[in-house]
PDB file of C-alpha atoms in Angstrom:
ATOM      1  CA  MET A   1      11.541  15.566 -33.994  1.00 97.00           C
ATOM      2  CA  ASN A   2      14.374  13.262 -34.158  1.00 98.00           C
ATOM      3  CA  PHE A   3      15.610  10.929 -31.135  1.00 98.00           C
ATOM      4  CA  THR A   4      18.302   8.715 -29.903  1.00 98.00           C
ATOM      5  CA  LEU A   5      16.888   5.778 -27.876  1.00 98.00           C
ATOM      6  CA  LYS A   6      18.630   3.654 -25.518  1.00 98.00           C
ATOM      7  CA  ILE A   7      16.594   0.499 -24.832  1.00 98.00           C
ATOM      8  CA  TRP A   8      17.059  -2.186 -22.549  1.00 98.00           C
ATOM      9  CA  ARG A   9      16.990  -5.557 -24.413  1.00 98.00           C
ATOM     10  CA  GLN A  10      16.894  -8.811 -22.799  1.00 97.00           C
ATOM     11  CA  LYS A  11      15.803 -12.274 -24.187  1.00 94.00           C
ATOM     12  CA  ASP A  12      14.360 -13.421 -20.926  1.00 90.00           C
ATOM     13  CA  ALA A  13      14.893 -13.508 -17.184  1.00 87.00           C
ATOM     14  CA  LYS A  14      17.921 -15.750 -17.192  1.00 90.00           C
ATOM     15  CA  SER A  15      19.670 -13.963 -20.179  1.00 92.00           C
ATOM     16  CA  LYS A  16      22.071 -11.020 -19.628  1.00 93.00           C
ATOM     17  CA  GLY A  17      20.588  -7.926 -20.948  1.00 95.00           C
ATOM     18  CA  ALA A  18      22.102  -4.780 -22.306  1.00 97.00           C
ATOM     19  CA  PHE A  19      21.334  -1.304 -23.688  1.00 98.00           C
ATOM     20  CA  GLU A  20      21.020  -1.092 -27.669  1.00 98.00           C
ATOM     21  CA  THR A  21      20.771   2.141 -29.419  1.00 98.00           C
ATOM     22  CA  TYR A  22      18.229   3.129 -32.064  1.00 98.00           C
ATOM     23  CA  LYS A  23      17.484   6.278 -34.022  1.00 97.00           C
ATOM     24  CA  VAL A  24      13.806   7.533 -34.832  1.00 98.00           C
ATOM     25  CA  GLU A  25      13.350  10.429 -37.018  1.00 97.00           C
ATOM     26  CA  ASN A  26      10.380  12.836 -38.199  1.00 97.00           C
ATOM     27  CA  ILE A  27       8.387  11.986 -35.111  1.00 97.00           C
ATOM     28  CA  SER A  28       5.417  14.367 -34.786  1.00 97.00           C
ATOM     29  CA  ALA A  29       5.430  16.360 -31.390  1.00 96.00           C
ATOM     30  CA  ASP A  30       1.830  15.143 -30.947  1.00 97.00           C
ATOM     31  CA  THR A  31       2.781  11.311 -31.210  1.00 97.00           C
ATOM     32  CA  SER A  32       2.388   9.475 -27.994  1.00 97.00           C
ATOM     33  CA  PHE A  33       5.483   7.712 -26.463  1.00 97.00           C
ATOM     34  CA  LEU A  34       3.979   4.182 -27.118  1.00 97.00           C
ATOM     35  CA  GLU A  35       3.218   5.242 -30.755  1.00 97.00           C
ATOM     36  CA  MET A  36       6.910   6.359 -30.960  1.00 98.00           C
ATOM     37  CA  LEU A  37       7.843   2.946 -30.094  1.00 98.00           C
ATOM     38  CA  ASP A  38       5.216   1.543 -32.402  1.00 98.00           C
ATOM     39  CA  ILE A  39       7.244   3.472 -35.259  1.00 98.00           C
ATOM     40  CA  LEU A  40      10.562   2.221 -33.915  1.00 98.00           C
ATOM     41  CA  ASN A  41       9.201  -1.489 -34.208  1.00 98.00           C
ATOM     42  CA  ASN A  42       7.788  -0.899 -37.505  1.00 98.00           C
ATOM     43  CA  ASN A  43      11.186   0.104 -38.847  1.00 97.00           C
ATOM     44  CA  LEU A  44      12.945  -2.708 -36.997  1.00 98.00           C
ATOM     45  CA  ILE A  45      10.400  -5.303 -38.716  1.00 97.00           C
ATOM     46  CA  HIS A  46      11.169  -3.810 -42.006  1.00 97.00           C
ATOM     47  CA  GLU A  47      14.739  -4.092 -41.511  1.00 97.00           C
ATOM     48  CA  GLY A  48      14.353  -7.693 -40.474  1.00 97.00           C
ATOM     49  CA  LYS A  49      15.154  -7.111 -37.029  1.00 96.00           C
ATOM     50  CA  GLU A  50      13.621  -8.228 -33.769  1.00 96.00           C
ATOM     51  CA  PRO A  51      10.972  -5.753 -32.653  1.00 97.00           C
ATOM     52  CA  VAL A  52      11.247  -4.393 -29.091  1.00 98.00           C
ATOM     53  CA  ALA A  53       8.857  -6.036 -26.462  1.00 97.00           C
ATOM     54  CA  PHE A  54       6.782  -3.606 -24.240  1.00 97.00           C
ATOM     55  CA  ASP A  55       3.652  -3.860 -22.472  1.00 95.00           C
ATOM     56  CA  HIS A  56       0.560  -1.984 -23.365  1.00 95.00           C
ATOM     57  CA  ASP A  57      -3.325  -2.431 -23.372  1.00 94.00           C
ATOM     58  CA  CYS A  58      -5.942   0.471 -22.962  1.00 95.00           C
ATOM     59  CA  ARG A  59      -3.406   3.364 -23.842  1.00 94.00           C
ATOM     60  CA  GLU A  60      -6.054   5.418 -21.893  1.00 93.00           C
ATOM     61  CA  GLY A  61      -3.976   5.688 -18.422  1.00 93.00           C
ATOM     62  CA  ILE A  62      -6.496   3.097 -16.942  1.00 93.00           C
ATOM     63  CA  CYS A  63      -4.735  -0.265 -17.011  1.00 93.00           C
ATOM     64  CA  GLY A  64      -1.001   0.421 -16.009  1.00 92.00           C
ATOM     65  CA  MET A  65       0.155  -2.056 -18.558  1.00 94.00           C
ATOM     66  CA  CYS A  66       2.486   0.627 -20.053  1.00 95.00           C
ATOM     67  CA  SER A  67       5.042   0.260 -17.248  1.00 93.00           C
ATOM     68  CA  LEU A  68       8.301   1.835 -18.593  1.00 96.00           C
ATOM     69  CA  HIS A  69      11.188   3.566 -16.829  1.00 97.00           C
ATOM     70  CA  ILE A  70      12.020   6.468 -18.894  1.00 97.00           C
ATOM     71  CA  ASP A  71      15.082   8.761 -18.106  1.00 97.00           C
ATOM     72  CA  GLY A  72      15.093   7.446 -14.616  1.00 94.00           C
ATOM     73  CA  HIS A  73      11.430   8.206 -13.854  1.00 95.00           C
ATOM     74  CA  ALA A  74       8.636   5.783 -13.591  1.00 95.00           C
ATOM     75  CA  HIS A  75       6.332   6.264 -16.625  1.00 97.00           C
ATOM     76  CA  GLY A  76       8.078   9.267 -17.745  1.00 95.00           C
ATOM     77  CA  PRO A  77       8.753  12.905 -17.108  1.00 94.00           C
ATOM     78  CA  SER A  78       5.262  14.001 -16.362  1.00 94.00           C
ATOM     79  CA  GLN A  79       3.611  13.531 -12.945  1.00 92.00           C
ATOM     80  CA  GLY A  80       0.057  11.946 -12.532  1.00 93.00           C
ATOM     81  CA  ALA A  81       0.410  10.167 -15.941  1.00 95.00           C
ATOM     82  CA  THR A  82       1.082   6.694 -17.324  1.00 96.00           C
ATOM     83  CA  THR A  83       3.579   6.092 -20.157  1.00 97.00           C
ATOM     84  CA  CYS A  84       0.890   5.921 -22.638  1.00 96.00           C
ATOM     85  CA  GLN A  85      -0.292   9.570 -21.627  1.00 96.00           C
ATOM     86  CA  ILE A  86       3.422  10.917 -22.398  1.00 96.00           C
ATOM     87  CA  TYR A  87       3.713  12.700 -25.642  1.00 97.00           C
ATOM     88  CA  MET A  88       6.817  13.188 -27.498  1.00 97.00           C
ATOM     89  CA  ARG A  89       6.655  17.184 -26.939  1.00 97.00           C
ATOM     90  CA  LYS A  90       7.598  16.466 -23.303  1.00 96.00           C
ATOM     91  CA  PHE A  91      11.057  15.885 -24.896  1.00 97.00           C
ATOM     92  CA  LYS A  92      13.659  18.154 -26.543  1.00 97.00           C
ATOM     93  CA  ASP A  93      14.275  17.562 -30.305  1.00 97.00           C
ATOM     94  CA  GLY A  94      17.565  15.571 -30.595  1.00 97.00           C
ATOM     95  CA  ALA A  95      17.346  14.330 -27.191  1.00 97.00           C
ATOM     96  CA  THR A  96      18.558  10.944 -26.099  1.00 98.00           C
ATOM     97  CA  ILE A  97      15.833   8.879 -24.130  1.00 98.00           C
ATOM     98  CA  THR A  98      16.861   5.888 -21.951  1.00 98.00           C
ATOM     99  CA  ILE A  99      13.864   3.363 -21.672  1.00 98.00           C
ATOM    100  CA  GLU A 100      14.214   0.558 -19.348  1.00 97.00           C
ATOM    101  CA  PRO A 101      11.864  -2.273 -17.682  1.00 97.00           C
ATOM    102  CA  TRP A 102      10.814  -1.843 -13.932  1.00 95.00           C
ATOM    103  CA  ARG A 103      13.839  -2.850 -11.609  1.00 92.00           C
ATOM    104  CA  SER A 104      12.441  -4.756  -8.947  1.00 91.00           C
ATOM    105  CA  ALA A 105      13.412  -8.214  -7.768  1.00 89.00           C
ATOM    106  CA  ALA A 106       9.804  -9.176  -7.528  1.00 92.00           C
ATOM    107  CA  PHE A 107       9.385  -8.248 -10.997  1.00 95.00           C
ATOM    108  CA  PRO A 108      11.451 -10.494 -13.181  1.00 94.00           C
ATOM    109  CA  VAL A 109      12.028  -9.600 -16.870  1.00 95.00           C
ATOM    110  CA  ILE A 110       9.957 -11.610 -19.319  1.00 96.00           C
ATOM    111  CA  LYS A 111      11.637  -9.972 -22.325  1.00 97.00           C
ATOM    112  CA  ASP A 112      13.127  -6.535 -23.011  1.00 97.00           C
ATOM    113  CA  LEU A 113      10.833  -4.109 -21.415  1.00 97.00           C
ATOM    114  CA  VAL A 114       8.187  -6.547 -20.273  1.00 97.00           C
ATOM    115  CA  VAL A 115       8.120  -7.716 -16.737  1.00 96.00           C
ATOM    116  CA  ASN A 116       6.118 -10.292 -14.634  1.00 96.00           C
ATOM    117  CA  ARG A 117       4.063  -8.323 -12.232  1.00 94.00           C
ATOM    118  CA  SER A 118       2.020 -11.286 -11.145  1.00 95.00           C
ATOM    119  CA  ALA A 119       3.272 -10.701  -7.520  1.00 96.00           C
ATOM    120  CA  TYR A 120       0.702  -7.934  -7.242  1.00 96.00           C
ATOM    121  CA  ASP A 121      -2.046 -10.369  -8.140  1.00 96.00           C
ATOM    122  CA  GLN A 122      -0.782 -12.726  -5.502  1.00 96.00           C
ATOM    123  CA  ILE A 123      -0.872 -10.123  -2.811  1.00 96.00           C
ATOM    124  CA  LEU A 124      -4.606  -9.257  -3.996  1.00 94.00           C
ATOM    125  CA  GLN A 125      -5.687 -12.949  -3.553  1.00 94.00           C
ATOM    126  CA  ALA A 126      -4.039 -13.119  -0.216  1.00 93.00           C
ATOM    127  CA  GLY A 127      -6.340 -10.105   0.698  1.00 90.00           C
ATOM    128  CA  GLY A 128      -9.345 -12.175  -0.432  1.00 85.00           C
ATOM    129  CA  PHE A 129     -12.963 -10.829  -0.801  1.00 83.00           C
ATOM    130  CA  ILE A 130     -15.305  -9.081   1.522  1.00 81.00           C
ATOM    131  CA  SER A 131     -17.900 -11.306   3.120  1.00 79.00           C
ATOM    132  CA  VAL A 132     -20.503  -8.493   3.463  1.00 74.00           C
ATOM    133  CA  ARG A 133     -23.150  -8.948   0.780  1.00 72.00           C
ATOM    134  CA  THR A 134     -24.633  -5.610  -0.502  1.00 65.00           C
ATOM    135  CA  ASN A 135     -27.265  -7.438  -2.883  1.00 66.00           C
ATOM    136  CA  SER A 136     -29.150  -4.999  -5.064  1.00 69.00           C
ATOM    137  CA  VAL A 137     -28.148  -1.365  -5.512  1.00 70.00           C
ATOM    138  CA  PRO A 138     -30.699   0.113  -3.225  1.00 70.00           C
ATOM    139  CA  ASP A 139     -29.472  -2.164  -0.441  1.00 66.00           C
ATOM    140  CA  ALA A 140     -25.949  -0.818  -0.862  1.00 65.00           C
ATOM    141  CA  ASN A 141     -27.322   2.697  -0.806  1.00 71.00           C
ATOM    142  CA  ALA A 142     -28.972   2.233   2.391  1.00 76.00           C
ATOM    143  CA  ILE A 143     -25.660   1.833   4.163  1.00 78.00           C
ATOM    144  CA  LEU A 144     -24.700   5.428   4.938  1.00 83.00           C
ATOM    145  CA  ILE A 145     -21.046   6.393   4.448  1.00 86.00           C
ATOM    146  CA  PRO A 146     -19.716   9.888   5.363  1.00 90.00           C
ATOM    147  CA  LYS A 147     -18.534  11.791   2.267  1.00 91.00           C
ATOM    148  CA  ALA A 148     -15.102  12.155   3.622  1.00 91.00           C
ATOM    149  CA  ASP A 149     -14.679   8.311   4.033  1.00 90.00           C
ATOM    150  CA  ALA A 150     -16.092   7.601   0.716  1.00 89.00           C
ATOM    151  CA  ASP A 151     -13.793  10.096  -0.996  1.00 92.00           C
ATOM    152  CA  GLU A 152     -10.705   8.620   0.572  1.00 91.00           C
ATOM    153  CA  ALA A 153     -11.798   5.167  -0.182  1.00 91.00           C
ATOM    154  CA  MET A 154     -12.369   6.038  -3.856  1.00 92.00           C
ATOM    155  CA  ASP A 155      -9.014   7.846  -4.096  1.00 93.00           C
ATOM    156  CA  ALA A 156      -7.199   4.659  -2.713  1.00 93.00           C
ATOM    157  CA  ALA A 157      -9.089   2.551  -5.294  1.00 93.00           C
ATOM    158  CA  ALA A 158      -7.738   4.602  -8.074  1.00 95.00           C
ATOM    159  CA  CYS A 159      -4.529   2.569  -7.811  1.00 95.00           C
ATOM    160  CA  ILE A 160      -4.050   0.704 -11.016  1.00 95.00           C
ATOM    161  CA  GLY A 161      -1.346  -1.714  -9.671  1.00 95.00           C
ATOM    162  CA  CYS A 162       1.029  -0.887 -12.296  1.00 96.00           C
ATOM    163  CA  GLY A 163       4.074  -1.332 -10.014  1.00 95.00           C
ATOM    164  CA  ALA A 164       5.686   2.162 -10.298  1.00 96.00           C
ATOM    165  CA  CYS A 165       5.804   2.326  -6.557  1.00 96.00           C
ATOM    166  CA  ALA A 166       7.844  -0.793  -6.000  1.00 96.00           C
ATOM    167  CA  ALA A 167       9.960   0.055  -9.018  1.00 95.00           C
ATOM    168  CA  THR A 168      10.758   3.565  -7.654  1.00 95.00           C
ATOM    169  CA  CYS A 169      11.317   2.589  -4.032  1.00 95.00           C
ATOM    170  CA  LYS A 170      15.104   2.262  -3.315  1.00 94.00           C
ATOM    171  CA  ASN A 171      13.917  -0.797  -1.149  1.00 94.00           C
ATOM    172  CA  GLY A 172      11.711  -2.227  -3.741  1.00 94.00           C
ATOM    173  CA  SER A 173       8.728  -2.005  -1.237  1.00 95.00           C
ATOM    174  CA  ALA A 174       5.308  -2.425  -2.396  1.00 95.00           C
ATOM    175  CA  MET A 175       3.668  -0.818   0.539  1.00 95.00           C
ATOM    176  CA  LEU A 176       1.927   1.935  -1.330  1.00 96.00           C
ATOM    177  CA  PHE A 177       0.205  -0.517  -3.401  1.00 96.00           C
ATOM    178  CA  VAL A 178      -0.948  -2.867  -0.482  1.00 95.00           C
ATOM    179  CA  ALA A 179      -1.954   0.279   1.539  1.00 94.00           C
ATOM    180  CA  ALA A 180      -3.960   1.675  -1.184  1.00 95.00           C
ATOM    181  CA  ARG A 181      -5.778  -1.695  -1.439  1.00 92.00           C
ATOM    182  CA  VAL A 182      -6.365  -1.847   2.260  1.00 91.00           C
ATOM    183  CA  SER A 183      -7.527   1.558   2.559  1.00 90.00           C
ATOM    184  CA  SER A 184     -10.218   1.091  -0.300  1.00 91.00           C
ATOM    185  CA  LEU A 185     -11.781  -1.253   1.880  1.00 88.00           C
ATOM    186  CA  ALA A 186     -10.913  -0.256   5.392  1.00 86.00           C
ATOM    187  CA  LYS A 187     -12.746   3.134   5.164  1.00 86.00           C
ATOM    188  CA  LEU A 188     -16.172   1.497   4.083  1.00 85.00           C
ATOM    189  CA  PRO A 189     -18.313  -0.565   6.379  1.00 84.00           C
ATOM    190  CA  GLN A 190     -18.460  -3.399   4.018  1.00 82.00           C
ATOM    191  CA  GLY A 191     -14.578  -3.733   4.242  1.00 82.00           C
ATOM    192  CA  ARG A 192     -14.265  -3.410   8.114  1.00 80.00           C
ATOM    193  CA  VAL A 193     -15.241  -7.046   8.878  1.00 81.00           C
ATOM    194  CA  GLU A 194     -11.922  -8.550   7.603  1.00 83.00           C
ATOM    195  CA  GLY A 195      -9.850  -5.354   7.706  1.00 81.00           C
ATOM    196  CA  ALA A 196      -7.150  -6.349  10.177  1.00 83.00           C
ATOM    197  CA  ARG A 197      -7.020 -10.054   8.732  1.00 86.00           C
ATOM    198  CA  ARG A 198      -6.706  -8.632   5.309  1.00 89.00           C
ATOM    199  CA  ALA A 199      -3.775  -6.440   6.161  1.00 89.00           C
ATOM    200  CA  LYS A 200      -1.872  -8.907   8.026  1.00 90.00           C
ATOM    201  CA  ALA A 201      -2.440 -11.562   5.243  1.00 91.00           C
ATOM    202  CA  MET A 202      -1.435  -8.930   2.424  1.00 93.00           C
ATOM    203  CA  VAL A 203       1.876  -7.621   4.389  1.00 93.00           C
ATOM    204  CA  ALA A 204       2.811 -11.336   4.874  1.00 93.00           C
ATOM    205  CA  LYS A 205       2.369 -12.147   1.318  1.00 95.00           C
ATOM    206  CA  MET A 206       4.266  -9.000   0.127  1.00 94.00           C
ATOM    207  CA  ASP A 207       7.216 -10.047   2.449  1.00 93.00           C
ATOM    208  CA  GLU A 208       6.964 -13.748   1.094  1.00 95.00           C
ATOM    209  CA  LEU A 209       7.466 -12.371  -2.438  1.00 94.00           C
ATOM    210  CA  GLY A 210      10.541 -10.460  -1.838  1.00 91.00           C
ATOM    211  CA  PHE A 211       9.329  -6.774  -1.687  1.00 94.00           C
ATOM    212  CA  GLY A 212      11.554  -4.593   0.519  1.00 92.00           C
ATOM    213  CA  ASN A 213      10.555  -2.677   3.585  1.00 91.00           C
ATOM    214  CA  CYS A 214       9.209   0.984   3.514  1.00 92.00           C
ATOM    215  CA  THR A 215      11.451   3.738   4.970  1.00 92.00           C
ATOM    216  CA  ASN A 216       9.075   6.395   4.124  1.00 90.00           C
ATOM    217  CA  THR A 217      11.242   8.136   1.500  1.00 92.00           C
ATOM    218  CA  GLY A 218       8.152   9.343  -0.288  1.00 93.00           C
ATOM    219  CA  ALA A 219       9.476   8.236  -3.679  1.00 94.00           C
ATOM    220  CA  CYS A 220       6.534   6.152  -4.307  1.00 95.00           C
ATOM    221  CA  GLN A 221       4.017   8.896  -3.969  1.00 95.00           C
ATOM    222  CA  ALA A 222       5.974  11.202  -6.201  1.00 94.00           C
ATOM    223  CA  GLU A 223       6.065   8.592  -9.198  1.00 95.00           C
ATOM    224  CA  CYS A 224       2.797   7.173  -8.743  1.00 96.00           C
ATOM    225  CA  PRO A 225       0.575   8.021 -11.894  1.00 96.00           C
ATOM    226  CA  LYS A 226      -2.470   8.075  -9.814  1.00 96.00           C
ATOM    227  CA  GLN A 227      -0.756  10.169  -7.090  1.00 94.00           C
ATOM    228  CA  ILE A 228      -1.766   7.762  -4.242  1.00 95.00           C
ATOM    229  CA  SER A 229      -0.843   9.432  -0.872  1.00 94.00           C
ATOM    230  CA  ILE A 230       1.861   7.708   1.470  1.00 93.00           C
ATOM    231  CA  ALA A 231      -0.928   8.649   4.222  1.00 92.00           C
ATOM    232  CA  HIS A 232      -2.523   5.340   3.242  1.00 93.00           C
ATOM    233  CA  ILE A 233       0.446   3.543   4.606  1.00 93.00           C
ATOM    234  CA  ALA A 234      -0.243   4.836   8.047  1.00 90.00           C
ATOM    235  CA  ARG A 235      -3.663   3.252   7.999  1.00 87.00           C
ATOM    236  CA  LEU A 236      -2.045   0.016   6.533  1.00 88.00           C
ATOM    237  CA  ASN A 237       0.089  -0.086   9.694  1.00 87.00           C
ATOM    238  CA  ARG A 238      -2.549   0.569  12.128  1.00 84.00           C
ATOM    239  CA  GLU A 239      -4.658  -2.444  10.642  1.00 82.00           C
ATOM    240  CA  PHE A 240      -1.649  -4.459  10.676  1.00 84.00           C
ATOM    241  CA  LEU A 241      -0.916  -3.706  14.274  1.00 82.00           C
ATOM    242  CA  SER A 242      -4.716  -4.351  15.075  1.00 77.00           C
ATOM    243  CA  ALA A 243      -4.462  -7.757  13.488  1.00 75.00           C
ATOM    244  CA  LYS A 244      -1.227  -8.393  15.635  1.00 72.00           C
ATOM    245  CA  PHE A 245      -3.105  -7.570  18.743  1.00 71.00           C
ATOM    246  CA  GLU A 246      -5.883  -9.631  17.995  1.00 68.00           C
ATOM    247  CA  ASP A 247      -3.673 -12.774  17.615  1.00 62.00           C
TER     248      ASP A 247
END
């Protein structure tokens, strides 16, 4: 398979970026998207050119590092999958593929397709830790939790913090990410103690870092590789209002 790649190249956050066009040929349909970029970079290095910088780590859909906007979709054309789980058979032979970094004011470009997503780390730090000690596993298992609550908490905890929600949202909102983190603890008794305070602190930090407001378009849920539900945003709003009433 042969492809034309339109890739965003940018030296750093202060430099002006632009798309550059490359050709890759004889790519196997079973080649992953990141492996295809590896092949492109290998060709560029042999030609004495600067390789394309892009983020990756586990390549198993776990870490969320492979954050690319492909043909206008966060992580690419497949739903419920990260970029590293996309294979070239998803594209037509001879297709032109446009590859960009996350487009969010809170995620400044470091170089080419790599962005600084430390804003999410700062939001998590604002949320803090739980104060309840569960000690050993038997002690933790002694706290009975309804299965429905445990399942919902685990579904929320599946969020990998890749940033697709904020990069997809027309407002650049990080509400789905914050909501998933809040829900993963709010549905468990260990996380209830600081539930209201956590929601208030994380929303405040999100606003401080320049993320936009949520207008419930649902784009974040549609593009989330872990298919986190926007229903968690409703819980975040309830937790946030509870914190306001406690003030």
